[in-house]
């Protein structure tokens, strides 16, 4: 075949594209298990961070997770455990938060810490430029936040992106999500000088008003469906 002809050029290009495509596919499939493991380990790291547990230098996240997370399960809005064969770790929280509260699958991760047993639940919402998410660790009384972890996809550095910093998330420690009458009230995120006279609150990020408001809405929307479950924890703690 004439190597200078258009036919030769077209056939050569097709073969080259096919070969490169096959090679890329093989490489992707070979690396996929490692990619999935990395994604799972990052999620495990975030769950542990809510319980104020941070891997030390060189410490294996998967091992640390197995050591501290003693149980995980799914509950419904009535606080009842759901046995549907779904792994709590695999629940798509972003999709669940779009459903009515009484239709959601609500994952719970039970964590053993030096300060006692904590119950970690995921939260998901919207910031200024994209999704925001995180995990909230509750004390066994079902009311008090033990720790919080937040992350984002594309919030503005130095402004909304500050939600991932301990200076913001640590404010939630010790805040109660129920009022003195037992009503769910979540935690308000307010500007300095606008503190409410009642209810738990933290201070918003300076210059990150929309992201801060997003955190407040995220917590309210994500935590309220767990109300019955949290009250069951409170009842169990009171009985003990």
Coordinates of C-alpha atoms in Angstrom, one line a residue, residues 12-229:
X12 CA -3.0 4.0 10.2
X13 CA -4.9 6.6 12.3
X14 CA -7.7 4.2 13.0
X15 CA -5.3 1.5 14.2
X16 CA -3.4 4.0 16.3
X17 CA -6.6 5.2 18.0
X18 CA -7.8 1.7 18.7
X19 CA -4.4 0.6 20.1
X20 CA -4.1 3.6 22.4
X21 CA -7.8 3.2 23.5
X22 CA -7.2 -0.4 24.4
X23 CA -4.0 0.5 26.3
X24 CA -5.8 3.2 28.2
X25 CA -8.7 0.9 29.1
X26 CA -6.3 -1.8 30.4
X27 CA -4.4 0.8 32.5
X28 CA -7.7 2.2 33.9
X29 CA -9.0 -1.3 34.8
X30 CA -5.7 -2.1 36.4
X31 CA -5.7 1.0 38.5
X32 CA -9.4 1.0 39.3
X33 CA -9.2 -1.1 42.5
X34 CA -6.5 1.2 43.9
X35 CA -8.6 4.2 43.0
X36 CA -11.7 2.8 44.8
X37 CA -9.6 1.9 47.8
X38 CA -8.2 5.5 48.0
X39 CA -11.7 6.9 47.8
X40 CA -13.0 4.6 50.6
X41 CA -10.0 5.5 52.8
X42 CA -10.6 9.2 52.3
X43 CA -14.3 8.7 53.3
X44 CA -13.1 6.7 56.4
X45 CA -10.7 9.5 57.2
X46 CA -13.6 12.0 57.1
X47 CA -15.8 9.9 59.3
X48 CA -13.0 9.5 61.9
X49 CA -12.3 13.2 61.7
X50 CA -15.8 14.0 62.9
X51 CA -15.0 12.0 66.1
X52 CA -11.8 14.0 66.5
X53 CA -9.7 11.0 65.5
X54 CA -6.8 11.8 63.2
X55 CA -4.3 9.3 61.7
X56 CA -0.8 9.8 62.9
X57 CA 2.1 9.9 60.4
X58 CA 2.3 6.6 58.6
X59 CA -0.8 5.2 60.3
X60 CA -3.1 3.1 58.1
X61 CA -6.5 4.8 57.8
X62 CA -8.3 1.5 57.1
X63 CA -6.9 -0.1 60.3
X64 CA -7.7 2.9 62.4
X65 CA -11.3 2.9 61.0
X66 CA -11.6 -0.8 61.9
X67 CA -10.3 -0.2 65.4
X68 CA -12.8 2.6 66.2
X69 CA -15.9 2.0 64.1
X70 CA -17.5 -0.9 65.9
X71 CA -20.8 -1.0 64.0
X72 CA -22.7 0.7 61.2
X73 CA -26.3 0.4 60.2
X74 CA -29.2 2.3 58.5
X75 CA -32.2 3.8 60.3
X76 CA -35.4 5.3 59.0
X77 CA -37.1 8.5 60.2
X78 CA -38.8 6.6 63.0
X79 CA -35.4 5.7 64.4
X80 CA -35.8 2.0 63.5
X81 CA -33.0 0.0 62.0
X82 CA -33.5 -0.9 58.4
X83 CA -32.5 -4.3 57.2
X84 CA -32.4 -3.9 53.4
X85 CA -29.0 -5.4 52.6
X86 CA -27.5 -2.0 51.8
X87 CA -24.1 -1.2 53.2
X88 CA -24.3 2.1 55.2
X89 CA -20.9 3.0 53.8
X90 CA -22.4 2.8 50.2
X91 CA -25.5 5.0 50.8
X92 CA -25.5 7.9 48.3
X93 CA -26.2 10.7 50.8
X94 CA -26.4 13.3 48.1
X95 CA -29.4 11.5 46.6
X96 CA -31.0 10.7 49.9
X97 CA -31.0 14.3 51.1
X98 CA -33.2 15.2 48.0
X99 CA -35.9 12.8 49.2
X100 CA -38.6 13.6 51.9
X101 CA -37.2 12.9 55.3
X102 CA -39.5 9.9 55.9
X103 CA -38.2 8.2 52.7
X104 CA -34.5 8.4 53.4
X105 CA -31.9 5.8 54.2
X106 CA -30.0 7.2 57.2
X107 CA -26.6 5.8 57.8
X108 CA -25.2 5.6 61.3
X109 CA -21.5 4.8 62.2
X110 CA -20.9 3.8 65.8
X111 CA -17.5 5.0 67.0
X112 CA -15.5 4.0 70.1
X113 CA -13.4 6.8 71.5
X114 CA -11.6 7.6 74.6
X115 CA -14.5 9.9 75.5
X116 CA -17.1 7.1 75.1
X117 CA -19.3 5.9 72.3
X118 CA -20.2 8.4 69.6
X119 CA -22.7 8.1 66.8
X120 CA -21.6 9.6 63.5
X121 CA -24.0 10.6 60.7
X122 CA -23.4 12.2 57.3
X123 CA -24.6 15.6 56.2
X124 CA -24.9 17.0 52.6
X125 CA -25.9 20.3 51.1
X126 CA -25.0 23.2 48.8
X127 CA -22.5 26.0 49.1
X128 CA -21.9 29.0 46.9
X129 CA -20.1 27.2 44.0
X130 CA -20.9 23.5 44.5
X131 CA -21.8 20.8 47.0
X132 CA -20.6 20.8 50.6
X133 CA -20.7 17.8 52.9
X134 CA -19.4 16.4 56.1
X135 CA -20.0 14.2 59.2
X136 CA -21.4 15.0 62.6
X137 CA -20.5 12.9 65.7
X138 CA -23.1 12.9 68.4
X139 CA -22.7 12.1 72.1
X140 CA -24.6 9.1 73.4
X141 CA -27.2 11.4 74.9
X142 CA -28.4 12.0 71.3
X143 CA -28.4 15.8 71.7
X144 CA -24.9 17.1 72.0
X145 CA -22.5 17.4 69.1
X146 CA -19.1 15.8 70.0
X147 CA -17.3 16.8 66.8
X148 CA -17.8 17.9 63.2
X149 CA -16.0 17.6 59.9
X150 CA -16.9 19.6 56.7
X151 CA -15.6 19.5 53.2
X152 CA -16.4 21.2 49.9
X153 CA -16.0 20.9 46.2
X154 CA -15.2 24.4 45.0
X155 CA -15.8 27.1 47.6
X156 CA -13.6 30.2 47.5
X157 CA -10.2 29.8 49.1
X158 CA -9.9 32.0 52.2
X159 CA -13.6 32.5 52.3
X160 CA -16.2 29.7 52.0
X161 CA -13.4 27.1 51.9
X162 CA -12.7 27.9 55.5
X163 CA -15.5 25.5 56.5
X164 CA -13.0 22.7 56.2
X165 CA -10.7 24.3 58.8
X166 CA -10.8 23.3 62.5
X167 CA -11.3 27.0 63.4
X168 CA -14.8 26.7 62.0
X169 CA -15.8 23.1 62.6
X170 CA -14.6 23.1 66.3
X171 CA -17.2 25.7 67.1
X172 CA -19.9 22.9 66.8
X173 CA -18.4 20.9 69.7
X174 CA -20.7 20.9 72.7
X175 CA -23.7 22.4 70.8
X176 CA -27.1 20.8 71.5
X177 CA -29.5 20.2 68.5
X178 CA -32.7 20.0 70.6
X179 CA -34.4 22.8 72.6
X180 CA -35.1 22.5 76.3
X181 CA -38.6 21.4 75.3
X182 CA -37.3 18.6 73.2
X183 CA -37.9 20.2 69.8
X184 CA -35.3 19.8 67.0
X185 CA -33.6 23.1 66.4
X186 CA -30.2 22.2 64.8
X187 CA -27.4 24.8 65.1
X188 CA -27.6 28.3 63.6
X189 CA -24.7 29.8 61.8
X190 CA -24.8 33.6 62.4
X191 CA -22.7 36.7 61.9
X192 CA -20.9 38.4 64.8
X193 CA -23.4 40.7 66.5
X194 CA -26.4 38.7 65.3
X195 CA -26.4 36.0 67.9
X196 CA -29.9 34.7 68.8
X197 CA -31.2 34.9 72.3
X198 CA -32.1 31.2 72.3
X199 CA -30.8 28.1 70.7
X200 CA -27.3 26.8 69.8
X201 CA -25.2 28.9 67.3
X202 CA -21.8 29.3 65.9
X203 CA -20.2 32.2 64.1
X204 CA -20.2 32.4 60.3
X205 CA -17.1 32.7 58.2
X206 CA -16.2 36.3 57.5
X207 CA -16.8 36.9 53.8
X208 CA -18.4 33.5 53.3
X209 CA -22.0 34.3 54.1
X210 CA -23.6 32.1 51.4
X211 CA -21.4 29.1 52.3
X212 CA -22.1 29.6 56.0
X213 CA -25.9 29.7 55.3
X214 CA -25.4 26.5 53.2
X215 CA -23.9 24.8 56.3
X216 CA -26.8 25.8 58.4
X217 CA -29.4 24.6 55.9
X218 CA -27.3 21.4 55.4
X219 CA -27.4 20.6 59.1
X220 CA -31.1 21.3 59.5
X221 CA -32.0 19.2 56.4
X222 CA -29.7 16.3 57.1
X223 CA -30.1 16.0 60.9
X224 CA -33.8 16.5 61.4
X225 CA -34.7 13.0 59.9
X226 CA -32.5 11.5 62.6
X227 CA -34.6 13.2 65.4
X228 CA -36.4 10.0 66.4
X229 CA -33.1 8.0 66.4

